[in-house]
């Protein structure tokens, strides 16, 4: 039997802890709403991808109402495997994500920096993000990534030789350009071999959203449960609480090895307990 952490009471300084629908993959988005309600999460972040429900604002609204779980954020379809979701044009996918977020009452859209081969989109990305935020009132929070190699570069790499060219333009680190709002992802920081605390400080007042997960520094997106890698997950949560952070913390973790829904639920309950424990400010002496 899974011990479910009790939902936190609403209070000044309460930081909502959400569940990314990516955390229940390969189960569909529907399962994320069910588990979020059962375990006492404060909401859901919808990862828009091949799952038809994740692309359908009306279906997502029904799930949110049915389970009493708000939608905190919409993750725009920017993965390599979602390049045809909604539209083949990345600008149109981002615009659609903002419209869907507005319809669902979500305050944030998560988006990755442009891929290098998306030249027109990359050239106008900063202006597009600023325009969408201005017209919608939604935070379009650009996420830190890690140096994926473009397909053409990967095909040329042989014998352990590496290339300095990243798949993202101009950089996997959005703070090098500067945006009004950021999404901070600890697993991506691990894969990029950047100092997570230093990156958090660079995002400073622009931090709108956090993906809580762990990593070991392997050159891939691990999204381990907090505490299973070497990232300062506890320190980041405690810093957010101490600094009066006003956004959401969303668990975006990999549970693909779970043998059944009960085991996946136990893993997510453990991660939720970790987040709530470290996001709780100590009582005044």
Short mmCIF file of N, CA and C in Angstrom, two decimals, residues 97-266:
data_model
loop_
_atom_site.label_atom_id
_atom_site.label_comp_id
_atom_site.label_asym_id
_atom_site.label_seq_id
_atom_site.Cartn_x
_atom_site.Cartn_y
_atom_site.Cartn_z
N UNK A 97 0.11 26.73 -28.25
CA UNK A 97 0.30 26.39 -26.84
C UNK A 97 -0.17 27.53 -25.94
N UNK A 98 0.09 28.76 -26.34
CA UNK A 98 -0.35 29.91 -25.55
C UNK A 98 -1.87 30.01 -25.55
N UNK A 99 -2.49 29.77 -26.69
CA UNK A 99 -3.96 29.80 -26.76
C UNK A 99 -4.56 28.72 -25.87
N UNK A 100 -4.00 27.50 -25.94
CA UNK A 100 -4.51 26.39 -25.12
C UNK A 100 -4.31 26.69 -23.63
N UNK A 101 -3.16 27.23 -23.26
CA UNK A 101 -2.92 27.58 -21.86
C UNK A 101 -3.94 28.59 -21.38
N UNK A 102 -4.24 29.57 -22.22
CA UNK A 102 -5.23 30.59 -21.85
C UNK A 102 -6.61 29.96 -21.66
N UNK A 103 -6.98 29.06 -22.54
CA UNK A 103 -8.29 28.40 -22.44
C UNK A 103 -8.38 27.54 -21.18
N UNK A 104 -7.25 26.99 -20.74
CA UNK A 104 -7.25 26.08 -19.59
C UNK A 104 -6.96 26.79 -18.27
N UNK A 105 -6.68 28.07 -18.32
CA UNK A 105 -6.39 28.81 -17.09
C UNK A 105 -4.99 28.57 -16.57
N UNK A 106 -4.09 28.07 -17.41
CA UNK A 106 -2.70 27.86 -17.00
C UNK A 106 -1.95 29.18 -17.10
N UNK A 107 -1.06 29.41 -16.15
CA UNK A 107 -0.34 30.69 -16.11
C UNK A 107 0.96 30.66 -16.89
N UNK A 108 1.40 29.46 -17.32
CA UNK A 108 2.74 29.33 -17.90
C UNK A 108 2.73 28.41 -19.11
N UNK A 109 3.50 28.79 -20.12
CA UNK A 109 3.84 27.89 -21.23
C UNK A 109 5.34 27.65 -21.17
N UNK A 110 5.74 26.39 -21.16
CA UNK A 110 7.15 26.01 -21.18
C UNK A 110 7.56 25.80 -22.62
N UNK A 111 8.70 26.39 -23.01
CA UNK A 111 9.19 26.23 -24.37
C UNK A 111 10.71 26.08 -24.34
N UNK A 112 11.23 25.29 -25.28
CA UNK A 112 12.67 25.11 -25.42
C UNK A 112 13.24 26.20 -26.33
N UNK A 113 14.52 26.51 -26.22
CA UNK A 113 15.16 27.36 -27.22
C UNK A 113 15.02 26.72 -28.60
N UNK A 114 15.05 27.51 -29.67
CA UNK A 114 14.90 26.94 -31.02
C UNK A 114 16.05 26.01 -31.39
N UNK A 115 15.75 25.03 -32.24
CA UNK A 115 16.79 24.23 -32.84
C UNK A 115 17.53 25.07 -33.89
N UNK A 116 18.78 24.76 -34.08
CA UNK A 116 19.62 25.53 -34.99
C UNK A 116 19.09 25.52 -36.42
N UNK A 117 18.49 24.40 -36.84
CA UNK A 117 18.01 24.31 -38.22
C UNK A 117 16.68 25.03 -38.42
N UNK A 118 16.05 25.50 -37.34
CA UNK A 118 14.80 26.29 -37.45
C UNK A 118 15.19 27.77 -37.60
N UNK A 119 15.79 28.12 -38.71
CA UNK A 119 16.47 29.40 -38.83
C UNK A 119 15.53 30.59 -38.68
N UNK A 120 14.43 30.59 -39.40
CA UNK A 120 13.52 31.74 -39.33
C UNK A 120 12.91 31.87 -37.95
N UNK A 121 12.52 30.74 -37.39
CA UNK A 121 11.96 30.73 -36.03
C UNK A 121 12.99 31.21 -35.02
N UNK A 122 14.23 30.75 -35.15
CA UNK A 122 15.29 31.14 -34.22
C UNK A 122 15.58 32.63 -34.31
N UNK A 123 15.59 33.16 -35.53
CA UNK A 123 15.92 34.57 -35.70
C UNK A 123 14.88 35.48 -35.05
N UNK A 124 13.61 35.06 -35.04
CA UNK A 124 12.57 35.90 -34.47
C UNK A 124 12.05 35.43 -33.14
N UNK A 125 12.75 34.46 -32.51
CA UNK A 125 12.22 33.81 -31.30
C UNK A 125 12.03 34.81 -30.15
N UNK A 126 13.01 35.64 -29.88
CA UNK A 126 12.89 36.58 -28.77
C UNK A 126 11.72 37.52 -28.94
N UNK A 127 11.54 38.03 -30.14
CA UNK A 127 10.42 38.94 -30.41
C UNK A 127 9.08 38.21 -30.30
N UNK A 128 9.04 36.96 -30.77
CA UNK A 128 7.81 36.17 -30.69
C UNK A 128 7.41 35.93 -29.24
N UNK A 129 8.37 35.52 -28.42
CA UNK A 129 8.08 35.27 -27.00
C UNK A 129 7.57 36.54 -26.33
N UNK A 130 8.23 37.66 -26.57
CA UNK A 130 7.81 38.93 -25.96
C UNK A 130 6.40 39.32 -26.42
N UNK A 131 6.11 39.13 -27.71
CA UNK A 131 4.78 39.46 -28.24
C UNK A 131 3.69 38.60 -27.59
N UNK A 132 3.95 37.29 -27.49
CA UNK A 132 2.94 36.39 -26.92
C UNK A 132 2.69 36.71 -25.45
N UNK A 133 3.74 37.04 -24.71
CA UNK A 133 3.55 37.40 -23.30
C UNK A 133 2.76 38.69 -23.18
N UNK A 134 3.05 39.65 -24.04
CA UNK A 134 2.38 40.94 -23.98
C UNK A 134 0.89 40.82 -24.29
N UNK A 135 0.55 40.01 -25.29
CA UNK A 135 -0.84 39.92 -25.73
C UNK A 135 -1.68 38.94 -24.92
N UNK A 136 -1.02 37.98 -24.27
CA UNK A 136 -1.79 36.94 -23.55
C UNK A 136 -1.76 37.08 -22.05
N UNK A 137 -0.72 37.71 -21.51
CA UNK A 137 -0.56 37.75 -20.06
C UNK A 137 -0.03 36.45 -19.48
N UNK A 138 0.35 35.52 -20.34
CA UNK A 138 0.89 34.22 -19.91
C UNK A 138 2.41 34.28 -19.96
N UNK A 139 3.06 33.69 -18.98
CA UNK A 139 4.52 33.62 -18.97
C UNK A 139 4.98 32.54 -19.95
N UNK A 140 5.71 32.94 -20.97
CA UNK A 140 6.32 31.98 -21.89
C UNK A 140 7.74 31.76 -21.39
N UNK A 141 7.91 30.70 -20.61
CA UNK A 141 9.13 30.48 -19.83
C UNK A 141 10.10 29.59 -20.60
N UNK A 142 11.22 30.17 -21.03
CA UNK A 142 12.19 29.46 -21.86
C UNK A 142 13.07 28.58 -20.97
N UNK A 143 13.18 27.32 -21.35
CA UNK A 143 13.81 26.30 -20.50
C UNK A 143 15.29 26.10 -20.84
N UNK A 144 16.12 25.93 -19.81
CA UNK A 144 17.51 25.57 -20.05
C UNK A 144 17.58 24.14 -20.58
N UNK A 145 18.42 23.94 -21.58
CA UNK A 145 18.57 22.63 -22.20
C UNK A 145 20.01 22.15 -22.04
N UNK A 146 20.42 21.22 -22.87
CA UNK A 146 21.79 20.70 -22.83
C UNK A 146 22.23 20.47 -24.26
N UNK A 147 23.53 20.37 -24.52
CA UNK A 147 24.02 20.43 -25.90
C UNK A 147 23.77 19.17 -26.72
N UNK A 148 22.51 18.96 -27.08
CA UNK A 148 22.19 17.94 -28.08
C UNK A 148 22.95 18.26 -29.36
N UNK A 149 23.32 17.25 -30.10
CA UNK A 149 23.99 17.48 -31.37
C UNK A 149 22.97 17.41 -32.51
N UNK A 150 23.06 18.32 -33.47
CA UNK A 150 22.16 18.24 -34.63
C UNK A 150 22.36 16.92 -35.37
N UNK A 151 21.31 16.42 -36.06
CA UNK A 151 21.44 15.14 -36.77
C UNK A 151 22.63 15.10 -37.71
N UNK A 152 22.90 16.16 -38.46
CA UNK A 152 24.02 16.16 -39.39
C UNK A 152 25.35 16.02 -38.66
N UNK A 153 25.44 16.65 -37.48
CA UNK A 153 26.66 16.56 -36.69
C UNK A 153 26.83 15.16 -36.12
N UNK A 154 25.72 14.59 -35.63
CA UNK A 154 25.79 13.24 -35.07
C UNK A 154 26.29 12.25 -36.12
N UNK A 155 25.87 12.43 -37.34
CA UNK A 155 26.28 11.51 -38.40
C UNK A 155 27.77 11.61 -38.70
N UNK A 156 28.38 12.76 -38.35
CA UNK A 156 29.80 12.94 -38.63
C UNK A 156 30.72 12.54 -37.49
N UNK A 157 30.11 12.33 -36.31
CA UNK A 157 30.95 12.03 -35.14
C UNK A 157 31.38 10.56 -35.17
N UNK A 158 32.66 10.33 -35.15
CA UNK A 158 33.20 8.97 -35.17
C UNK A 158 34.41 8.90 -34.26
N UNK A 159 34.64 7.71 -33.70
CA UNK A 159 35.85 7.48 -32.92
C UNK A 159 35.97 8.35 -31.69
N UNK A 160 34.81 8.74 -31.08
CA UNK A 160 34.86 9.52 -29.85
C UNK A 160 35.13 10.99 -30.06
N UNK A 161 35.25 11.46 -31.30
CA UNK A 161 35.47 12.88 -31.54
C UNK A 161 34.18 13.65 -31.26
N UNK A 162 34.33 14.84 -30.74
CA UNK A 162 33.15 15.64 -30.41
C UNK A 162 33.16 16.94 -31.20
N UNK A 163 32.00 17.56 -31.26
CA UNK A 163 31.86 18.85 -31.93
C UNK A 163 31.34 19.86 -30.93
N UNK A 164 31.77 21.10 -31.06
CA UNK A 164 31.30 22.14 -30.15
C UNK A 164 29.96 22.70 -30.56
N UNK A 165 29.41 22.23 -31.69
CA UNK A 165 28.15 22.77 -32.19
C UNK A 165 26.98 22.17 -31.44
N UNK A 166 26.11 23.02 -30.90
CA UNK A 166 24.91 22.57 -30.20
C UNK A 166 23.74 22.59 -31.16
N UNK A 167 22.73 21.76 -30.87
CA UNK A 167 21.52 21.75 -31.68
C UNK A 167 20.68 23.00 -31.45
N UNK A 168 20.95 23.74 -30.40
CA UNK A 168 20.12 24.90 -30.07
C UNK A 168 20.80 26.19 -30.48
N UNK A 169 20.02 27.13 -30.95
CA UNK A 169 20.53 28.41 -31.39
C UNK A 169 19.93 29.53 -30.53
N UNK A 170 20.76 30.42 -30.00
CA UNK A 170 22.21 30.42 -30.09
C UNK A 170 22.87 29.53 -29.04
N UNK A 171 22.09 29.01 -28.07
CA UNK A 171 22.69 28.29 -26.95
C UNK A 171 21.63 27.48 -26.23
N UNK A 172 22.02 26.38 -25.56
CA UNK A 172 21.06 25.67 -24.70
C UNK A 172 20.70 26.46 -23.44
N UNK A 173 21.49 27.49 -23.13
CA UNK A 173 21.29 28.29 -21.91
C UNK A 173 20.57 29.59 -22.28
N UNK A 174 19.29 29.71 -21.94
CA UNK A 174 18.54 30.91 -22.34
C UNK A 174 19.01 32.18 -21.66
N UNK A 175 19.75 32.07 -20.55
CA UNK A 175 20.22 33.28 -19.88
C UNK A 175 21.30 33.98 -20.70
N UNK A 176 21.89 33.28 -21.67
CA UNK A 176 22.89 33.94 -22.52
C UNK A 176 22.25 34.97 -23.44
N UNK A 177 20.95 34.78 -23.72
CA UNK A 177 20.20 35.74 -24.54
C UNK A 177 19.47 36.73 -23.63
N UNK A 178 18.76 36.18 -22.65
CA UNK A 178 17.99 37.00 -21.73
C UNK A 178 16.52 37.01 -22.12
N UNK A 179 15.66 36.50 -21.23
CA UNK A 179 14.22 36.50 -21.43
C UNK A 179 13.55 36.98 -20.15
N UNK A 180 12.31 37.37 -20.30
CA UNK A 180 11.57 37.83 -19.12
C UNK A 180 11.29 36.68 -18.16
N UNK A 181 11.02 35.48 -18.71
CA UNK A 181 10.64 34.33 -17.89
C UNK A 181 11.42 33.09 -18.29
N UNK A 182 11.79 32.31 -17.27
CA UNK A 182 12.57 31.10 -17.48
C UNK A 182 11.91 29.89 -16.81
N UNK A 183 12.17 28.71 -17.40
CA UNK A 183 11.93 27.43 -16.73
C UNK A 183 13.28 26.84 -16.38
N UNK A 184 13.46 26.48 -15.11
CA UNK A 184 14.72 25.91 -14.62
C UNK A 184 14.56 24.41 -14.47
N UNK A 185 15.40 23.64 -15.17
CA UNK A 185 15.31 22.18 -15.16
C UNK A 185 16.63 21.60 -14.64
N UNK A 186 16.55 20.90 -13.52
CA UNK A 186 17.74 20.35 -12.88
C UNK A 186 18.34 19.18 -13.65
N UNK A 187 17.52 18.35 -14.28
CA UNK A 187 18.05 17.24 -15.06
C UNK A 187 18.83 17.76 -16.26
N UNK A 188 18.33 18.82 -16.89
CA UNK A 188 19.03 19.41 -18.02
C UNK A 188 20.34 20.05 -17.58
N UNK A 189 20.33 20.67 -16.41
CA UNK A 189 21.56 21.26 -15.88
C UNK A 189 22.63 20.18 -15.68
N UNK A 190 22.21 19.00 -15.20
CA UNK A 190 23.15 17.90 -15.01
C UNK A 190 23.74 17.45 -16.34
N UNK A 191 22.88 17.27 -17.35
CA UNK A 191 23.35 16.81 -18.66
C UNK A 191 24.25 17.83 -19.33
N UNK A 192 24.03 19.12 -19.03
CA UNK A 192 24.84 20.19 -19.62
C UNK A 192 26.13 20.43 -18.85
N UNK A 193 26.28 19.78 -17.69
CA UNK A 193 27.46 19.96 -16.83
C UNK A 193 27.62 21.42 -16.40
N UNK A 194 26.48 22.05 -16.07
CA UNK A 194 26.54 23.42 -15.55
C UNK A 194 26.22 23.39 -14.05
N UNK A 195 26.69 24.38 -13.35
CA UNK A 195 26.42 24.50 -11.92
C UNK A 195 24.98 24.95 -11.74
N UNK A 196 24.15 24.07 -11.16
CA UNK A 196 22.72 24.35 -11.05
C UNK A 196 22.44 25.59 -10.20
N UNK A 197 23.16 25.75 -9.11
CA UNK A 197 22.93 26.91 -8.25
C UNK A 197 23.31 28.19 -8.96
N UNK A 198 24.40 28.16 -9.72
CA UNK A 198 24.82 29.34 -10.47
C UNK A 198 23.79 29.68 -11.54
N UNK A 199 23.26 28.67 -12.23
CA UNK A 199 22.23 28.92 -13.24
C UNK A 199 20.97 29.48 -12.60
N UNK A 200 20.60 28.94 -11.45
CA UNK A 200 19.43 29.45 -10.73
C UNK A 200 19.60 30.92 -10.40
N UNK A 201 20.78 31.30 -9.98
CA UNK A 201 21.04 32.71 -9.65
C UNK A 201 20.97 33.59 -10.90
N UNK A 202 21.44 33.08 -12.04
CA UNK A 202 21.38 33.86 -13.27
C UNK A 202 19.94 34.09 -13.71
N UNK A 203 19.08 33.12 -13.45
CA UNK A 203 17.67 33.30 -13.80
C UNK A 203 16.99 34.30 -12.86
N UNK A 204 17.42 34.32 -11.63
CA UNK A 204 17.03 35.34 -10.64
C UNK A 204 15.55 35.69 -10.73
N UNK A 205 15.24 36.99 -10.90
CA UNK A 205 13.84 37.45 -10.85
C UNK A 205 13.01 36.98 -12.02
N UNK A 206 13.64 36.37 -13.05
CA UNK A 206 12.87 35.87 -14.18
C UNK A 206 12.40 34.43 -14.03
N UNK A 207 12.69 33.80 -12.90
CA UNK A 207 12.31 32.40 -12.72
C UNK A 207 10.80 32.28 -12.56
N UNK A 208 10.15 31.60 -13.52
CA UNK A 208 8.70 31.46 -13.50
C UNK A 208 8.24 30.03 -13.23
N UNK A 209 9.13 29.04 -13.45
CA UNK A 209 8.69 27.65 -13.41
C UNK A 209 9.91 26.78 -13.15
N UNK A 210 9.71 25.67 -12.43
CA UNK A 210 10.82 24.77 -12.11
C UNK A 210 10.41 23.34 -12.42
N UNK A 211 11.30 22.63 -13.12
CA UNK A 211 11.17 21.18 -13.30
C UNK A 211 12.11 20.51 -12.31
N UNK A 212 11.53 19.83 -11.34
CA UNK A 212 12.32 19.16 -10.31
C UNK A 212 12.58 17.72 -10.72
N UNK A 213 13.85 17.41 -10.89
CA UNK A 213 14.30 16.05 -11.23
C UNK A 213 15.79 16.03 -10.93
N UNK A 214 16.39 14.86 -11.01
CA UNK A 214 17.81 14.73 -10.69
C UNK A 214 18.55 14.18 -11.89
N UNK A 215 19.88 14.22 -11.81
CA UNK A 215 20.73 13.69 -12.87
C UNK A 215 22.11 13.42 -12.33
N UNK A 216 22.87 12.64 -13.07
CA UNK A 216 24.21 12.26 -12.63
C UNK A 216 25.31 12.94 -13.43
N UNK A 217 24.94 13.68 -14.48
CA UNK A 217 25.93 14.26 -15.37
C UNK A 217 26.14 13.45 -16.62
N UNK A 218 25.39 12.36 -16.78
CA UNK A 218 25.46 11.59 -18.02
C UNK A 218 24.96 12.47 -19.18
N UNK A 219 25.48 12.25 -20.39
CA UNK A 219 25.11 13.11 -21.52
C UNK A 219 23.75 12.80 -22.11
N UNK A 220 22.76 12.67 -21.26
CA UNK A 220 21.40 12.41 -21.72
C UNK A 220 20.44 12.95 -20.65
N UNK A 221 19.19 13.05 -21.04
CA UNK A 221 18.17 13.62 -20.17
C UNK A 221 17.63 12.53 -19.24
N UNK A 222 18.18 12.43 -18.03
CA UNK A 222 17.85 11.29 -17.16
C UNK A 222 16.53 11.46 -16.41
N UNK A 223 16.26 12.63 -15.88
CA UNK A 223 15.06 12.90 -15.10
C UNK A 223 14.84 11.84 -14.01
N UNK A 224 15.87 11.68 -13.19
CA UNK A 224 15.78 10.77 -12.05
C UNK A 224 14.92 11.39 -10.96
N UNK A 225 14.45 10.55 -10.04
CA UNK A 225 13.74 11.08 -8.88
C UNK A 225 14.70 11.95 -8.06
N UNK A 226 14.22 13.03 -7.47
CA UNK A 226 15.08 13.86 -6.62
C UNK A 226 15.75 13.03 -5.54
N UNK A 227 17.08 13.20 -5.41
CA UNK A 227 17.84 12.43 -4.44
C UNK A 227 18.54 11.23 -5.02
N UNK A 228 18.25 10.88 -6.28
CA UNK A 228 18.87 9.71 -6.90
C UNK A 228 20.09 10.06 -7.74
N UNK A 229 20.38 11.36 -7.91
CA UNK A 229 21.54 11.78 -8.68
C UNK A 229 22.44 12.65 -7.83
N UNK A 230 23.17 13.55 -8.48
CA UNK A 230 24.11 14.40 -7.74
C UNK A 230 23.76 15.89 -7.81
N UNK A 231 22.55 16.20 -8.25
CA UNK A 231 22.15 17.60 -8.33
C UNK A 231 21.64 18.11 -6.98
N UNK A 232 21.78 19.41 -6.72
CA UNK A 232 21.38 19.97 -5.41
C UNK A 232 19.87 20.20 -5.32
N UNK A 233 19.10 19.14 -5.48
CA UNK A 233 17.65 19.27 -5.51
C UNK A 233 17.10 19.86 -4.21
N UNK A 234 17.58 19.36 -3.08
CA UNK A 234 17.10 19.86 -1.79
C UNK A 234 17.48 21.33 -1.62
N UNK A 235 18.72 21.68 -1.95
CA UNK A 235 19.18 23.06 -1.79
C UNK A 235 18.38 24.02 -2.67
N UNK A 236 18.05 23.58 -3.89
CA UNK A 236 17.26 24.42 -4.79
C UNK A 236 15.88 24.66 -4.20
N UNK A 237 15.22 23.61 -3.71
CA UNK A 237 13.89 23.76 -3.13
C UNK A 237 13.93 24.69 -1.91
N UNK A 238 14.93 24.51 -1.07
CA UNK A 238 15.04 25.36 0.12
C UNK A 238 15.30 26.81 -0.26
N UNK A 239 16.10 27.03 -1.31
CA UNK A 239 16.36 28.40 -1.77
C UNK A 239 15.08 29.03 -2.33
N UNK A 240 14.28 28.26 -3.04
CA UNK A 240 13.02 28.78 -3.57
C UNK A 240 12.10 29.23 -2.44
N UNK A 241 12.00 28.39 -1.42
CA UNK A 241 11.14 28.73 -0.28
C UNK A 241 11.66 29.97 0.44
N UNK A 242 12.96 30.04 0.66
CA UNK A 242 13.54 31.16 1.38
C UNK A 242 13.42 32.47 0.61
N UNK A 243 13.45 32.38 -0.73
CA UNK A 243 13.42 33.58 -1.56
C UNK A 243 12.01 34.04 -1.91
N UNK A 244 11.00 33.32 -1.43
CA UNK A 244 9.63 33.72 -1.71
C UNK A 244 9.22 33.51 -3.16
N UNK A 245 9.69 32.43 -3.75
CA UNK A 245 9.38 32.09 -5.14
C UNK A 245 7.87 31.98 -5.34
N UNK A 246 7.37 32.56 -6.45
CA UNK A 246 5.93 32.63 -6.68
C UNK A 246 5.42 31.69 -7.77
N UNK A 247 6.30 30.91 -8.40
CA UNK A 247 5.86 30.01 -9.45
C UNK A 247 5.53 28.62 -8.92
N UNK A 248 5.50 27.66 -9.83
CA UNK A 248 5.21 26.27 -9.47
C UNK A 248 6.48 25.44 -9.58
N UNK A 249 6.53 24.36 -8.82
CA UNK A 249 7.57 23.34 -8.94
C UNK A 249 6.88 22.08 -9.46
N UNK A 250 7.33 21.60 -10.60
CA UNK A 250 6.69 20.45 -11.24
C UNK A 250 7.66 19.28 -11.29
N UNK A 251 7.19 18.13 -10.84
CA UNK A 251 8.01 16.92 -10.91
C UNK A 251 7.94 16.36 -12.32
N UNK A 252 9.07 16.41 -13.03
CA UNK A 252 9.17 15.85 -14.37
C UNK A 252 10.22 14.75 -14.29
N UNK A 253 9.76 13.57 -13.90
CA UNK A 253 10.67 12.47 -13.61
C UNK A 253 10.36 11.27 -14.50
N UNK A 254 11.32 10.39 -14.61
CA UNK A 254 11.22 9.21 -15.45
C UNK A 254 10.76 8.02 -14.61
N UNK A 255 9.57 7.51 -14.91
CA UNK A 255 9.07 6.33 -14.19
C UNK A 255 8.83 5.16 -15.15
N UNK A 256 9.51 5.17 -16.27
CA UNK A 256 9.27 4.13 -17.29
C UNK A 256 9.57 2.74 -16.80
N UNK A 257 10.45 2.61 -15.80
CA UNK A 257 10.82 1.27 -15.32
C UNK A 257 9.82 0.71 -14.31
N UNK A 258 8.84 1.50 -13.95
CA UNK A 258 7.81 1.00 -13.03
C UNK A 258 7.07 -0.17 -13.68
N UNK A 259 6.91 -1.26 -12.93
CA UNK A 259 6.32 -2.46 -13.51
C UNK A 259 4.81 -2.40 -13.60
N UNK A 260 4.19 -1.52 -12.83
CA UNK A 260 2.73 -1.42 -12.82
C UNK A 260 2.33 -0.06 -12.25
N UNK A 261 1.06 0.32 -12.36
CA UNK A 261 0.62 1.63 -11.85
C UNK A 261 0.89 1.82 -10.36
N UNK A 262 0.82 0.75 -9.59
CA UNK A 262 1.04 0.87 -8.15
C UNK A 262 2.50 1.27 -7.86
N UNK A 263 3.43 0.68 -8.59
CA UNK A 263 4.83 1.03 -8.39
C UNK A 263 5.10 2.45 -8.86
N UNK A 264 4.50 2.85 -9.97
CA UNK A 264 4.66 4.23 -10.45
C UNK A 264 4.10 5.21 -9.41
N UNK A 265 2.95 4.88 -8.84
CA UNK A 265 2.35 5.74 -7.83
C UNK A 265 3.26 5.88 -6.61
N UNK A 266 3.90 4.79 -6.21
CA UNK A 266 4.80 4.84 -5.06
C UNK A 266 6.00 5.74 -5.34
#
